[in-house]
Short mmCIF file of C-alpha atoms in Angstrom, two decimals:
data_model
loop_
_atom_site.label_atom_id
_atom_site.label_comp_id
_atom_site.label_asym_id
_atom_site.label_seq_id
_atom_site.Cartn_x
_atom_site.Cartn_y
_atom_site.Cartn_z
CA ARG A 29 207.81 190.19 205.03
CA LYS A 30 211.58 189.94 205.38
CA GLU A 31 211.42 191.08 209.00
CA SER A 32 208.71 188.50 209.74
CA SER A 33 210.79 185.75 208.17
CA ALA A 34 213.89 186.78 210.09
CA ALA A 35 211.97 186.85 213.36
CA SER A 36 210.52 183.41 212.65
CA ASP A 37 214.01 182.05 212.02
CA VAL A 38 215.20 183.43 215.36
CA TYR A 39 212.43 181.63 217.23
CA LYS A 40 212.88 178.39 215.33
CA ARG A 41 216.55 178.41 216.18
CA GLN A 42 216.06 178.82 219.90
CA GLY A 43 219.77 178.87 220.47
CA TYR A 44 219.65 182.53 219.47
CA LEU A 45 217.20 183.30 222.23
CA GLY A 46 219.24 181.18 224.61
CA GLN A 47 222.16 183.50 223.93
CA LEU A 48 219.89 186.39 224.88
CA ILE A 49 218.69 184.84 228.12
CA GLU A 50 221.91 183.19 229.31
CA PRO A 51 223.71 186.41 230.37
CA LEU A 52 220.68 187.32 232.49
CA MET A 53 221.37 184.29 234.65
CA ASP A 54 225.04 185.15 235.09
CA ALA A 55 225.59 186.93 238.41
CA ALA A 56 228.86 188.33 237.05
CA ALA A 57 227.19 189.93 234.01
CA HIS A 58 227.58 193.69 233.78
CA PRO A 59 224.40 195.45 235.02
CA GLY A 60 224.26 197.63 231.92
CA THR A 61 224.33 194.58 229.67
CA VAL A 62 221.61 192.89 231.71
CA VAL A 63 219.31 195.92 231.45
CA LEU A 64 219.84 196.19 227.69
CA LEU A 65 218.97 192.51 227.26
CA ILE A 66 215.87 192.95 229.38
CA ASP A 67 214.81 195.88 227.20
CA LEU A 68 215.26 193.64 224.15
CA LEU A 69 213.15 190.94 225.81
CA ILE A 70 210.40 193.49 226.52
CA PHE A 71 210.53 194.51 222.86
CA CYS A 72 210.05 190.87 221.88
CA VAL A 73 207.07 190.56 224.22
CA HIS A 74 205.40 193.55 222.58
CA SER A 75 206.36 192.81 218.99
CA HIS A 76 206.48 189.06 218.37
CA GLY A 77 203.17 187.74 219.63
CA TYR A 78 202.77 184.00 220.01
CA ARG A 79 206.38 183.11 219.19
CA ILE A 80 207.84 184.73 222.28
CA LYS A 81 204.90 183.58 224.41
CA TYR A 82 205.58 179.91 223.87
CA TYR A 83 209.30 180.37 224.30
CA ILE A 84 208.70 182.08 227.65
CA MET A 85 206.46 179.22 228.75
CA ARG A 86 208.72 176.36 227.64
CA GLN A 87 211.89 177.89 229.06
CA ASN A 88 210.25 179.33 232.21
CA ILE A 89 211.74 182.70 231.30
CA MET A 90 209.45 184.75 233.52
CA ALA A 91 210.63 183.09 236.72
CA LYS A 92 214.28 183.31 235.61
CA VAL A 93 214.05 187.00 234.81
CA MET A 94 212.19 187.87 237.99
CA LYS A 95 215.03 186.41 240.05
CA LEU A 96 216.96 189.50 238.97
CA ALA A 97 214.81 191.42 241.44
CA ASP A 98 217.23 190.09 244.07
CA ARG A 99 220.23 191.82 242.49
CA LYS A 100 221.92 194.47 244.57
CA GLU A 101 221.78 196.93 241.67
CA LYS A 102 218.30 198.36 242.14
CA TRP A 103 218.03 199.55 238.56
CA VAL A 104 218.52 195.96 237.39
CA ALA A 105 215.82 194.80 239.81
CA CYS A 106 213.53 197.51 238.42
CA ALA A 107 214.18 196.28 234.88
CA ALA A 108 213.05 192.80 235.93
CA VAL A 109 209.82 194.25 237.33
CA ARG A 110 209.30 196.08 234.03
CA VAL A 111 209.18 192.71 232.24
CA LEU A 112 206.27 191.66 234.44
CA ARG A 113 204.55 194.98 233.86
CA ALA A 114 205.00 194.61 230.10
CA CYS A 115 203.21 191.26 230.24
CA MET A 116 200.44 192.69 232.43
CA ARG A 117 199.98 195.58 230.04
CA LEU A 118 199.09 193.26 227.15
CA LYS A 119 196.24 191.70 229.15
CA ASP A 120 196.91 188.54 227.19
CA GLU A 121 195.25 185.46 228.68
CA PHE A 122 198.40 183.41 228.14
CA TYR A 123 200.63 185.76 230.11
CA LEU A 124 198.08 186.25 232.87
CA ARG A 125 197.69 182.50 233.32
CA HIS A 126 201.46 181.97 233.20
CA VAL A 127 202.05 184.66 235.81
CA LYS A 128 199.56 183.03 238.16
CA GLN A 129 200.98 179.55 237.63
CA THR A 130 204.58 180.56 238.23
CA LYS A 131 203.68 182.79 241.23
CA VAL A 132 206.32 185.32 240.23
CA PHE A 133 204.61 187.95 242.35
CA GLN A 134 206.15 186.23 245.35
CA ILE A 135 209.54 187.49 244.15
CA VAL A 136 208.11 190.99 243.71
CA PHE A 137 206.71 191.10 247.23
CA ASP A 138 209.90 189.62 248.70
CA ALA A 139 211.96 192.31 246.94
CA PHE A 140 209.64 195.05 248.15
CA LEU A 141 209.70 193.91 251.77
CA ALA A 142 213.46 193.30 251.71
CA ASN A 143 213.92 196.85 250.42
CA GLY A 144 212.38 198.09 253.67
CA ARG A 145 211.49 201.76 253.97
CA ARG A 146 214.07 202.91 251.49
CA TYR A 147 212.04 205.12 249.16
CA ASN A 148 214.20 204.40 246.14
CA LEU A 149 213.63 203.48 242.50
CA LEU A 150 212.72 199.87 243.27
CA HIS A 151 210.15 200.96 245.83
CA SER A 152 208.52 203.31 243.33
CA THR A 153 208.62 200.79 240.47
CA ILE A 154 206.82 198.09 242.46
CA LEU A 155 204.21 200.53 243.77
CA GLU A 156 203.66 201.73 240.20
CA LEU A 157 203.13 198.11 239.09
CA MET A 158 200.58 197.56 241.85
CA ASP A 159 198.82 200.81 240.97
CA PHE A 160 198.71 199.77 237.30
CA ILE A 161 197.09 196.46 238.25
CA ARG A 162 194.57 198.27 240.45
CA LEU A 163 193.58 200.65 237.66
CA GLU A 164 193.69 198.28 234.69
CA SER A 165 192.46 195.12 236.46
CA PRO A 166 194.05 192.45 234.22
CA GLU A 167 191.67 189.49 234.28
CA GLY A 168 192.08 187.31 237.36
CA ILE A 169 195.23 189.02 238.65
CA ILE A 170 193.68 191.00 241.50
CA GLU A 171 191.84 187.88 242.69
CA HIS A 172 195.09 185.91 242.43
CA LEU A 173 196.97 188.47 244.50
CA VAL A 174 194.29 188.63 247.18
CA GLU A 175 193.94 184.85 247.47
CA THR A 176 197.65 184.00 247.28
CA PHE A 177 199.41 187.02 248.76
CA GLY A 178 196.93 188.44 251.24
CA GLU A 179 199.49 188.96 254.02
CA GLU A 180 202.01 190.51 251.65
CA LEU A 181 199.35 192.91 250.35
CA LYS A 182 198.57 194.01 253.90
CA LYS A 183 202.25 194.76 254.52
CA LEU A 184 202.48 196.61 251.21
CA GLU A 185 199.39 198.64 252.11
CA LYS A 186 201.00 199.65 255.41
CA GLU A 187 204.08 200.80 253.51
CA VAL A 188 201.94 202.81 251.12
CA VAL A 189 200.09 204.45 254.02
CA ALA A 190 203.42 205.19 255.73
CA GLU A 191 204.83 206.67 252.53
CA ARG A 192 201.81 208.91 252.04
CA ALA A 193 201.98 210.03 255.67
CA LYS A 194 205.67 210.84 255.22
CA ALA A 195 204.95 212.75 252.01
CA GLU A 196 202.20 214.76 253.72
CA ALA A 197 204.47 215.50 256.69
CA ASP A 198 207.26 216.61 254.35
CA GLU A 199 204.80 218.86 252.51
CA ARG A 200 203.67 220.46 255.78
CA ILE A 201 207.29 221.06 256.75
CA ARG A 202 208.01 222.68 253.37
CA GLU A 203 204.93 224.90 253.71
CA ALA A 204 205.91 225.90 257.25
CA ARG A 205 209.44 226.76 256.11
CA ALA A 206 208.09 228.76 253.18
CA THR A 207 205.72 230.66 255.50
CA GLU A 208 208.53 231.40 257.94
CA GLU A 209 210.80 232.58 255.15
CA LEU A 210 208.05 234.89 253.86
CA ARG A 211 207.48 236.27 257.38
CA LYS A 212 211.20 237.00 257.76
CA ARG A 213 211.29 238.78 254.40
CA GLU A 214 208.28 240.89 255.33
CA GLN A 215 209.88 241.81 258.66
CA ALA A 216 213.12 242.73 256.93
CA HIS A 217 211.22 244.87 254.42
CA LYS A 218 209.33 246.67 257.20
CA ALA A 219 212.57 247.27 259.08
CA SER A 220 214.13 248.69 255.93
CA LEU A 221 211.18 251.03 255.40
CA LEU A 222 211.38 252.14 259.04
CA ARG A 223 215.09 252.94 258.71
CA GLU A 224 214.41 254.98 255.59
CA THR A 225 211.60 256.88 257.35
CA VAL A 226 213.79 257.64 260.37
CA LEU A 227 216.60 258.77 258.09
CA GLU A 228 214.31 261.08 256.12
CA THR A 229 212.84 262.53 259.35
CA THR A 230 216.30 263.15 260.76
CA MET A 231 217.40 264.93 257.58
CA MET A 232 214.32 267.17 257.70
CA VAL A 233 215.00 268.10 261.35
CA LEU A 234 218.62 268.92 260.62
CA LYS A 235 217.59 271.22 257.79
#
């Protein structure tokens, strides 16, 4: 009961939450601080139900946070994407409607395409988000993505295909190297056995 009362007081006095969000908008804020604040925001999304929902809507928090996907520190950009994933995970009608209205996926696609073919943490985080949406099918989100971001989805699909092709090629190269290494070891073993046989034969002849 005390925790519920304290949480209610925080949301009633929105200045507290403003102090949480304000550093996220500061380009000079330390990346570590930004990520910690994002983790706290994700905790609020999961733990404080309707209170945080209406604060996010009134203050347009989702759009503000997603702008962090443009930061040069990729781990900060990934943290921003995790906020969106946290909202998707709840499958709450409010969040799903808010996400569609604010079109925050545009920022996600822009970040993915700007990242190019750098197979880094941001690349993996966005693909994981898309895979989560494909598997869990939050109501109306797939339709929203197809209708609003059709071209972006096609580009993302090409990147996924290219990544899989690269992974398969890398696997074939590793297998070929492993096979060649095994062949060399077998040849070396046979050569060693041959030397031992020749040496034993020579010793017998000399006796």
